[in-house]
Structures are given as C-alpha cells and as structure tokens.
PDB file of C-alpha atoms in Angstrom:
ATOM      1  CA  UNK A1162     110.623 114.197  66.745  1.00  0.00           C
ATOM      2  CA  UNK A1163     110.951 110.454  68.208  1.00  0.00           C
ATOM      3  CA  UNK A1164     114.656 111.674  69.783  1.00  0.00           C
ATOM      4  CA  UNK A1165     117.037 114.603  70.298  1.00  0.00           C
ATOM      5  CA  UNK A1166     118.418 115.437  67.125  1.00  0.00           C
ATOM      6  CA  UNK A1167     121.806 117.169  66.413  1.00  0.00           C
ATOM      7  CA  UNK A1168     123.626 118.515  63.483  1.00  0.00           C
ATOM      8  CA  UNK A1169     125.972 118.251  62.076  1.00  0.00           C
ATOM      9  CA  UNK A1170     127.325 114.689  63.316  1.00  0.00           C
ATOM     10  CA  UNK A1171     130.722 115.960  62.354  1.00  0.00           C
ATOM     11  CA  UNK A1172     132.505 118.601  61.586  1.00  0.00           C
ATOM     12  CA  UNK A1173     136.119 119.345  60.862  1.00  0.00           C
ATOM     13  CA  UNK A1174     137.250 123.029  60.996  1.00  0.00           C
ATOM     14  CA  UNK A1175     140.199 125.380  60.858  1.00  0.00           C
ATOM     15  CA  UNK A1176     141.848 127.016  63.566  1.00  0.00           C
ATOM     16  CA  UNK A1177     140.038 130.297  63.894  1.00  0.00           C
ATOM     17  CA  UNK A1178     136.661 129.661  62.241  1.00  0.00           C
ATOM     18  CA  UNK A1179     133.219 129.533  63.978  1.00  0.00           C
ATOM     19  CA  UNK A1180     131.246 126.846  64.001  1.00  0.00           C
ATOM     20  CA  UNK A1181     127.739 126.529  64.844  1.00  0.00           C
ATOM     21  CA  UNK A1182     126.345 123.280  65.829  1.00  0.00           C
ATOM     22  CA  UNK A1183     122.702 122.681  65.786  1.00  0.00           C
ATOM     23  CA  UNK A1184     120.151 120.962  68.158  1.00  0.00           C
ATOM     24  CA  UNK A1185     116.593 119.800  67.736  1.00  0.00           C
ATOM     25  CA  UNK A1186     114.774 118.246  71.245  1.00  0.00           C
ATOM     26  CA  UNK A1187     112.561 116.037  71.591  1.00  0.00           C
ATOM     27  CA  UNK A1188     108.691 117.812  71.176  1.00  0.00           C
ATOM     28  CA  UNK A1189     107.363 119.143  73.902  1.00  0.00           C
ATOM     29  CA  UNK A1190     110.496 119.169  76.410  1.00  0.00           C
ATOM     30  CA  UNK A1191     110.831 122.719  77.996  1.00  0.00           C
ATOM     31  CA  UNK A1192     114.099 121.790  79.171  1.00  0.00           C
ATOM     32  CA  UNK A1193     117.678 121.840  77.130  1.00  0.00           C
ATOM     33  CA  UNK A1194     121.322 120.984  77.736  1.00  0.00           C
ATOM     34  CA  UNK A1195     124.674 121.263  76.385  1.00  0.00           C
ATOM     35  CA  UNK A1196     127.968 119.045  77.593  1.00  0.00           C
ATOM     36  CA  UNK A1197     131.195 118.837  76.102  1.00  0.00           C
ATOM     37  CA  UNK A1198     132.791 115.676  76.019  1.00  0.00           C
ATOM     38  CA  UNK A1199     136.349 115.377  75.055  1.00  0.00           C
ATOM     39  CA  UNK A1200     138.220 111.871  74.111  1.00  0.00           C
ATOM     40  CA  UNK A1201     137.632 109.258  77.144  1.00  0.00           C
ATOM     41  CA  UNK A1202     136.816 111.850  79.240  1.00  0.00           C
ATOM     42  CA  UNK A1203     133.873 113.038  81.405  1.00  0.00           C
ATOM     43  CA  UNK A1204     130.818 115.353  80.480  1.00  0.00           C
ATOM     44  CA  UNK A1205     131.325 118.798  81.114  1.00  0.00           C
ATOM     45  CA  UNK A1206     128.187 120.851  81.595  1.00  0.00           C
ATOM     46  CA  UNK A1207     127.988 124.236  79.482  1.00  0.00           C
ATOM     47  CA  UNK A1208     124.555 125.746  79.511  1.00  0.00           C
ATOM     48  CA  UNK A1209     120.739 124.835  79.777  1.00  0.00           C
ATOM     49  CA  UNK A1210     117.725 126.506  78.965  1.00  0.00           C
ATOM     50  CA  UNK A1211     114.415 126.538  80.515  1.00  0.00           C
ATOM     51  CA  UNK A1212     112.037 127.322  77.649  1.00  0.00           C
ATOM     52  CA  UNK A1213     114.380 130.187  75.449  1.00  0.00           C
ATOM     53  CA  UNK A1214     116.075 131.370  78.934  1.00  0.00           C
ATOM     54  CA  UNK A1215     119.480 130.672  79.807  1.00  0.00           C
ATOM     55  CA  UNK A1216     119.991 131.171  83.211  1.00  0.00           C
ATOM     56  CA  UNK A1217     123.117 129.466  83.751  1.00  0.00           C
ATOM     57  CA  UNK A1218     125.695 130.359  81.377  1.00  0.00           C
ATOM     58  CA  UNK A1219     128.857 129.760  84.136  1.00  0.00           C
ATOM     59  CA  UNK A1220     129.777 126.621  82.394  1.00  0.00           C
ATOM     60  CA  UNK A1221     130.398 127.940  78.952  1.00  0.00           C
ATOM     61  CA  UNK A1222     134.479 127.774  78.620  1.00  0.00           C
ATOM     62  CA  UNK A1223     135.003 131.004  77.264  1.00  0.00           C
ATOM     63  CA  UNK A1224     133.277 133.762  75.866  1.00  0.00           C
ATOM     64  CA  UNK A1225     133.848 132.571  72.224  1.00  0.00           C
ATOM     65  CA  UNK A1226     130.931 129.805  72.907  1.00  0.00           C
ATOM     66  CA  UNK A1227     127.277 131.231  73.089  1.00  0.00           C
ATOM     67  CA  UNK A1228     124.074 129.255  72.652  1.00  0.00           C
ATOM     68  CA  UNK A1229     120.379 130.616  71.836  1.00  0.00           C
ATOM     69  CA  UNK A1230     117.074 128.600  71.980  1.00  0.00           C
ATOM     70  CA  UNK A1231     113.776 130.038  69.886  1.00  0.00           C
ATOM     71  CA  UNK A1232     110.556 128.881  70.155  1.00  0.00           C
ATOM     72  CA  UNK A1233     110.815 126.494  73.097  1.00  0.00           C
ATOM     73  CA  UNK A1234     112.632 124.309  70.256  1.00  0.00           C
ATOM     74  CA  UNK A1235     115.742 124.685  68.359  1.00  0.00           C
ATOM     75  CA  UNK A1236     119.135 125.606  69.822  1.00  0.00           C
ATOM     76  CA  UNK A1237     122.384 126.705  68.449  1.00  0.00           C
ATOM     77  CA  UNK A1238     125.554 126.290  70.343  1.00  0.00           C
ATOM     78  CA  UNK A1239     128.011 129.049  68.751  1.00  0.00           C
ATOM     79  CA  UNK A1240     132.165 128.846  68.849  1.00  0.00           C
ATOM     80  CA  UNK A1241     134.674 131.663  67.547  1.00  0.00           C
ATOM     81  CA  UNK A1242     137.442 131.385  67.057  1.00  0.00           C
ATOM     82  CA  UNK A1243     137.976 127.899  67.362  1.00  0.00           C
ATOM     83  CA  UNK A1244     141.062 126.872  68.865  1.00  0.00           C
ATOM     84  CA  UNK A1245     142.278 122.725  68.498  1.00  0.00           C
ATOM     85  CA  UNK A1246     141.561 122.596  72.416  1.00  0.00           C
ATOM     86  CA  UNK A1247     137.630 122.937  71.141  1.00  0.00           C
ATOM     87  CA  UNK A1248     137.807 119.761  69.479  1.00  0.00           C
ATOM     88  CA  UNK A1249     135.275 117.325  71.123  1.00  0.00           C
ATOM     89  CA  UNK A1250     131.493 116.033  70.730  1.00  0.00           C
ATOM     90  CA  UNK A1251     129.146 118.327  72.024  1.00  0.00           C
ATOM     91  CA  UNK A1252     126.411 116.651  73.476  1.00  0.00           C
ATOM     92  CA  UNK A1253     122.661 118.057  73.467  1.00  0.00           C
ATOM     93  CA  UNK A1254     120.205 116.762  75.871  1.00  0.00           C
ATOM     94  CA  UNK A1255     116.341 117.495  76.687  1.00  0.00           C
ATOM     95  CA  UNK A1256     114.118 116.951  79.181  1.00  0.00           C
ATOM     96  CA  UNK A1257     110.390 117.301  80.293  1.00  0.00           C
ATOM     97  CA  UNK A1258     111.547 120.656  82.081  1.00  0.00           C
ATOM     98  CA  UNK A1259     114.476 121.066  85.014  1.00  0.00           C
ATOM     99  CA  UNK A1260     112.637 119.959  87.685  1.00  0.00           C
ATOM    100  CA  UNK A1261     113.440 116.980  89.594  1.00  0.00           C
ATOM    101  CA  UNK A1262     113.704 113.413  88.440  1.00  0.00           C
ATOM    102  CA  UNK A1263     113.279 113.799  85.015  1.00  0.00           C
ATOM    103  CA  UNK A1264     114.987 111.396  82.804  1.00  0.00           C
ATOM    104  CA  UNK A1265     117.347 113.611  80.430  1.00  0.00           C
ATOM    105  CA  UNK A1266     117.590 112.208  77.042  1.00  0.00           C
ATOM    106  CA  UNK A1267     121.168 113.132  74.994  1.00  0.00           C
ATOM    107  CA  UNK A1268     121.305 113.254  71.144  1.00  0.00           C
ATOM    108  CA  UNK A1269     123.985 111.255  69.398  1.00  0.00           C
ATOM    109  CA  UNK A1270     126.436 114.505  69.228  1.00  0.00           C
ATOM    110  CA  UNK A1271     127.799 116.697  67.182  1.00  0.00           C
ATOM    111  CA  UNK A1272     132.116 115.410  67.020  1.00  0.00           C
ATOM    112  CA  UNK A1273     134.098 118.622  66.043  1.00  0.00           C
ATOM    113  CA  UNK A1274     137.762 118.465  65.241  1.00  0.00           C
ATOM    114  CA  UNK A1275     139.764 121.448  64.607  1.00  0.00           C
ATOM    115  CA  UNK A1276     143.235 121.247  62.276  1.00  0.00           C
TER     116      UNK A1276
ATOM    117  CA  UNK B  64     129.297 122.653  95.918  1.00  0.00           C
ATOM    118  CA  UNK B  65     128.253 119.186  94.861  1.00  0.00           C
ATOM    119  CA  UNK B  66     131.446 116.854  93.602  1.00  0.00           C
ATOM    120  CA  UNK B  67     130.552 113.320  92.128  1.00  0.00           C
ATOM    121  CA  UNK B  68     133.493 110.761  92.051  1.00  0.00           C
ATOM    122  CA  UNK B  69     133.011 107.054  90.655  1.00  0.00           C
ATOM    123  CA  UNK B  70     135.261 103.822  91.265  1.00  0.00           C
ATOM    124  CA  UNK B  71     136.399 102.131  89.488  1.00  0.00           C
ATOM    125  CA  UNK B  72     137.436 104.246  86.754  1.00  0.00           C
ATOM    126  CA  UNK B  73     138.224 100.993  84.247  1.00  0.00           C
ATOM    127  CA  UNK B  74     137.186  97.800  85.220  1.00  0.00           C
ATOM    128  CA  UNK B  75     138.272  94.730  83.043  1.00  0.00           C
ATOM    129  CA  UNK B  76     136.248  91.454  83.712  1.00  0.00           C
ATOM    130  CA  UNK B  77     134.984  87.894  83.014  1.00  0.00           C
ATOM    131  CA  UNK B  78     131.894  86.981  81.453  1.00  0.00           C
ATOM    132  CA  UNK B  79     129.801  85.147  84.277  1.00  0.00           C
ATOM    133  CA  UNK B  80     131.211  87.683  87.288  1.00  0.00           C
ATOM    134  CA  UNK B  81     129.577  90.222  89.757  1.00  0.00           C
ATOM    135  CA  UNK B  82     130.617  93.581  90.384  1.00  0.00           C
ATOM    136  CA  UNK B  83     129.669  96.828  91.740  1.00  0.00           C
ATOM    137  CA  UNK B  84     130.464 100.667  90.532  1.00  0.00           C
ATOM    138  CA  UNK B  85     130.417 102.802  93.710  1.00  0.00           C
ATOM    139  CA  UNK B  86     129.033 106.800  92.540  1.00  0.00           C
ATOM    140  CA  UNK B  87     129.933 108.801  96.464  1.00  0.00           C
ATOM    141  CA  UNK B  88     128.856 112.084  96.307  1.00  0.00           C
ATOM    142  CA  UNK B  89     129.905 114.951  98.740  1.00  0.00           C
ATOM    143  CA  UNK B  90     126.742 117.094  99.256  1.00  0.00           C
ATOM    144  CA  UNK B  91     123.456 116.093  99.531  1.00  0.00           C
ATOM    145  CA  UNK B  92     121.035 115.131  96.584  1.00  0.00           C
ATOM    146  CA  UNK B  93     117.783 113.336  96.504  1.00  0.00           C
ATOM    147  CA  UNK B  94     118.464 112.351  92.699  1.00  0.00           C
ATOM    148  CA  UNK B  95     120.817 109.825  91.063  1.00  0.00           C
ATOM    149  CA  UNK B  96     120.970 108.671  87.517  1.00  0.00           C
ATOM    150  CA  UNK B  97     122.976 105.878  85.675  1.00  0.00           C
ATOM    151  CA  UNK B  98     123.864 106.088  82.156  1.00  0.00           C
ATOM    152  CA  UNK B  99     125.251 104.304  79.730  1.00  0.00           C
ATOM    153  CA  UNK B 100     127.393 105.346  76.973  1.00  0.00           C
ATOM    154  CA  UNK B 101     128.969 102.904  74.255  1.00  0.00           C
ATOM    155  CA  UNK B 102     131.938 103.727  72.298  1.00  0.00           C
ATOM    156  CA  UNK B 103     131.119 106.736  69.631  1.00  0.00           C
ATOM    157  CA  UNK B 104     127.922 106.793  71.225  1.00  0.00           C
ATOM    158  CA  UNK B 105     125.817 109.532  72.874  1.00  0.00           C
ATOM    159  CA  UNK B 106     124.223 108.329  76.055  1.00  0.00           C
ATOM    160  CA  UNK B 107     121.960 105.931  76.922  1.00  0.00           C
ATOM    161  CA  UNK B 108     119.593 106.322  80.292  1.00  0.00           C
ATOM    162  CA  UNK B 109     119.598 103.224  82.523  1.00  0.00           C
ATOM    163  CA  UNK B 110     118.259 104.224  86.017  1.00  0.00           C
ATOM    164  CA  UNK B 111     116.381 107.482  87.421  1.00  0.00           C
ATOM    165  CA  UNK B 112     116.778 106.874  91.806  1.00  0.00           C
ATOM    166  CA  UNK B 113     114.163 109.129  93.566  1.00  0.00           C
ATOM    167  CA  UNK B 114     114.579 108.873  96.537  1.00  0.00           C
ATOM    168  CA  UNK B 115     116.582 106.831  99.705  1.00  0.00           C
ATOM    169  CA  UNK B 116     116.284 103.432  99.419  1.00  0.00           C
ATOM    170  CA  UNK B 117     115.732 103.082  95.912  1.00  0.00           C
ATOM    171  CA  UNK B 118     116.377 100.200  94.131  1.00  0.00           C
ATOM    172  CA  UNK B 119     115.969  99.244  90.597  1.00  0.00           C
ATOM    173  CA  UNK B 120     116.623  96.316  88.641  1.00  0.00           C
ATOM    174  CA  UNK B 121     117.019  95.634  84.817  1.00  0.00           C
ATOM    175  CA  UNK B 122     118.265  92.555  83.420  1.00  0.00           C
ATOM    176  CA  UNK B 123     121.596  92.250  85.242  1.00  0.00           C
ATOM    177  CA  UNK B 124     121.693  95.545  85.895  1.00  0.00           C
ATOM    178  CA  UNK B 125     120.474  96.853  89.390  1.00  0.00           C
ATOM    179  CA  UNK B 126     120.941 100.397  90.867  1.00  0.00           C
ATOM    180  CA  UNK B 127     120.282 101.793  94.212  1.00  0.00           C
ATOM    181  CA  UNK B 128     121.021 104.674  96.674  1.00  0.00           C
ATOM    182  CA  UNK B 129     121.441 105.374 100.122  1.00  0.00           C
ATOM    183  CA  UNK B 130     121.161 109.090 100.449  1.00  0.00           C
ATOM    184  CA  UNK B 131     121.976 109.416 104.085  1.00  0.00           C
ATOM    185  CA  UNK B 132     125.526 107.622 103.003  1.00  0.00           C
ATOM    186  CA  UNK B 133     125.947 109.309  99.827  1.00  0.00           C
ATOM    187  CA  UNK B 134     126.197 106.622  97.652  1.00  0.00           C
ATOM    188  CA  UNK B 135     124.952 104.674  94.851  1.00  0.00           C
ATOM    189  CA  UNK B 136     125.913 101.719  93.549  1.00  0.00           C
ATOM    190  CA  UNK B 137     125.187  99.732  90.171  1.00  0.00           C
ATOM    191  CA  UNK B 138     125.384  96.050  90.072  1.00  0.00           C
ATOM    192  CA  UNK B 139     126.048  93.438  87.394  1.00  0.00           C
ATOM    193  CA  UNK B 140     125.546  90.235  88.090  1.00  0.00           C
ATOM    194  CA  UNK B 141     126.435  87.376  85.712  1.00  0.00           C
ATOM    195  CA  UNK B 142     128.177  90.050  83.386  1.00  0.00           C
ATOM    196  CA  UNK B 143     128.119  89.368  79.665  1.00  0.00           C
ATOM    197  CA  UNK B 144     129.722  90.713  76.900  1.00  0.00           C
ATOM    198  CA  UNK B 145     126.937  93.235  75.583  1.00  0.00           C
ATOM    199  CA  UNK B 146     127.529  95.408  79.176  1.00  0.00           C
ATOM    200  CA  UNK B 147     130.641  96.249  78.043  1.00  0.00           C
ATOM    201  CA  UNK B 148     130.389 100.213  77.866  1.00  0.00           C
ATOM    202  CA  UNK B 149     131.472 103.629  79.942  1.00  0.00           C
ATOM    203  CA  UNK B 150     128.887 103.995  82.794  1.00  0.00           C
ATOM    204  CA  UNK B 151     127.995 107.501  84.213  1.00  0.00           C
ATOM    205  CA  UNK B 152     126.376 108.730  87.543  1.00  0.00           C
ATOM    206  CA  UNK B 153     124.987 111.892  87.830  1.00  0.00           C
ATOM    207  CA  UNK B 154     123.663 113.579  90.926  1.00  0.00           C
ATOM    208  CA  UNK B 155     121.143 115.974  91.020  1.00  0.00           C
ATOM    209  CA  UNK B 156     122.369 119.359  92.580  1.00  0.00           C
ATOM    210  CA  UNK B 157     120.126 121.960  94.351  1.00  0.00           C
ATOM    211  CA  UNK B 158     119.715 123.781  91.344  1.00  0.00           C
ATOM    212  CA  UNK B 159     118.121 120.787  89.387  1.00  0.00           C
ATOM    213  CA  UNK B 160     121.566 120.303  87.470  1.00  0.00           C
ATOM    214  CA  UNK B 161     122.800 117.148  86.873  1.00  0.00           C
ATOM    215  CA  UNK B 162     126.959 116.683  88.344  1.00  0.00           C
ATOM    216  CA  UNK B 163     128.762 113.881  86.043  1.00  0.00           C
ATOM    217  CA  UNK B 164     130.926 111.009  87.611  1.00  0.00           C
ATOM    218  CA  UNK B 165     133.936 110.418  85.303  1.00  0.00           C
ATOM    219  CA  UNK B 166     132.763 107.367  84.644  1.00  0.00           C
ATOM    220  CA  UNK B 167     133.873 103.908  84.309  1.00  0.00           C
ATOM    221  CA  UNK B 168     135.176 102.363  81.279  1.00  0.00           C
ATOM    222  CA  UNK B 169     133.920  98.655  81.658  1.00  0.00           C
ATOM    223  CA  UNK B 170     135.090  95.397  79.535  1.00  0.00           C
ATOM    224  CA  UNK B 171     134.036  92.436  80.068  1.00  0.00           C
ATOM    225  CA  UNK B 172     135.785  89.743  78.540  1.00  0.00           C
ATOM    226  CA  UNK B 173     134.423  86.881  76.255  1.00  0.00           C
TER     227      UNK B 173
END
C-alpha cells in the first residue's frame, strides 16, 4: 500500500477485555515497529520485527501485550486484560529493514481508551 | 545505554522569529532523525542526519549534527504559523533502534 496502515483508528474498551489492534506496512519493508504514545507524552518503544522475528520484546509493558508478524506483512499487537493505564495510540511504523539510516515511516495510529 | 533529552520542551513564539531545538544525546550514535507530529496526528519524517557534519535544509526548517558533541539541532528561521507542531529527535542506538526525545510542543503565534 502507498502508507502504513492501522486498524482500527479507535477503539474504546472495557476494563478487562483484549483488544487486538492491527497493522499493515508499507510493501516491501522488512522492518516493523510498535510505540505507545500516551496524551502529550513521548513515544515509548515496544517491539520490532525483522521480517516475522521479534527479537526485542524488552519494551513490551507487561506480559498481557504480545505482537506477531506473518508473511513479512501484517502485524497484530495483542492486550489482555486491559487496564485504563493501557489507554493511548499505538503507533505502527515500517521501514526498508533495521539497518542504519533508514527513514521509518509511522501509520496514523490506532487511539484506544479503556472505561 | 543511549538517553535522548530535547530543550525546549514547549516553546511559544512569534511569527517572523528564529529559534533552535537542541536534541543532546549521552552515548554515541552516527544517526539522528527529526520528526514532526501535529496534533491527533501520527508522525511525520522531516530529516534523516548520516553522519557528522550533516546539515539539511527544508523550507525554514534546517537540521544538523555534530556527533563528536552529541548534539543536533533544528532551526526555524522566519517561523510561521503552519510549523506549529510537537517535534521529535530520535537517535539511532547500537542496535539500529531508534531512542525518542520527549519532544517539543511548538506554537507559534499569528
């Protein structure tokens, strides 16, 4: 596709669900990121994969969240549980592959508020 | 471990004015990248820096770094309304991961 695409744009759980947010990249980019950002705040980093390997999965808060890639492509960023301090826009973000210098391009994010 | 910190954290200004965003970092990295982020938006890549001495330039927007200080700077000159936004830094680490600034939330008045 022409950009990162995420779904769904928003979502607004209960306390306790799981929610499963969605994340296309752009074609042909090996590499692929997830960030938290809450309200006026910084991103936080929370996992990449190079092709359908994680091999950092330090940053993920807890282990309610998880995240899987398949074919190269799609990735799903998984939360149990969720508890109010989830609520935030998880960012996805893609790039050529992890090497150096290349430009990482985000999607528009996926808000989540839990009640 | 690499730390990124960015000043200032808010800065309010005139249409017309200069000013600089300082991005220190504490460990070495050959990489820097600016980004821009407006309000309820995702974010938007300005500047990739490659390598000391790097400068780049777009519109009134020009970025470069000095790796043997640490430091990275973005500069507005002539500031208009439309840069108002929340600009990012990001250093590169030794692993290829990208450490976020906190960013700074930038206004710049009519």
């Amino acid at each position: 596709g022409a950009g990162v695409s995420q779904s769904p744009s928003n979502k607004v759980t209960e306390k306790g669900k799981d929610v499963e947010l969605r994340c296309d990249p752009i074609s042909g980019h090996t590499a692929l990121y997830w960030y938290r950002q809450r309200l006026g705040q910084g991103l936080e980093f929370l996992i990449y994969f190079q092709g359908n390997s994680a091999p950092d999965k330090s940053g993920l808060p807890s282990d309610r969240f998880s995240a899987e890639r398949t074919g190269e492509s799609v990735s799903t960023l998984t939360i149990q549980r969720t508890q109010q301090e989830d609520s935030a826009v998880y960012l996805c973000a893609s790039s050529l592959d992890t090497t150096s210098g290349n430009t990482i391009y985000f999607g528009e994010g996926s808000w989540l508020t839990v009640v | 471990e690499l730390k990124v910190e960015q000043n200032p954290l808010f800065l309010s200004m005139q249409e017309g004015k200069n000013y600089t965003i300082y991005c220190n970092y504490s460990t070495t990295s050959d990489r820097l990248y600016w980004y821009r982020q407006d309000p309820g938006k995702s974010l938007e890549s300005l500047f990739v820096l490659l390598s000391n001495g790097a400068v780049k330039q777009e519109g009134r927007l020009m970025a470069s770094l000095d790796t043997k200080a640490r430091l990275s700077t973005l500069h507005i000159t002539a500031a208009v309304h439309d840069l108002s936004a929340t600009y990012f830094c990001a250093a590169e680490d030794s692993n290829y991961q990208l450490i976020w600034g906190a960013g700074t939330k930038l206004i710049i008045k009519p």
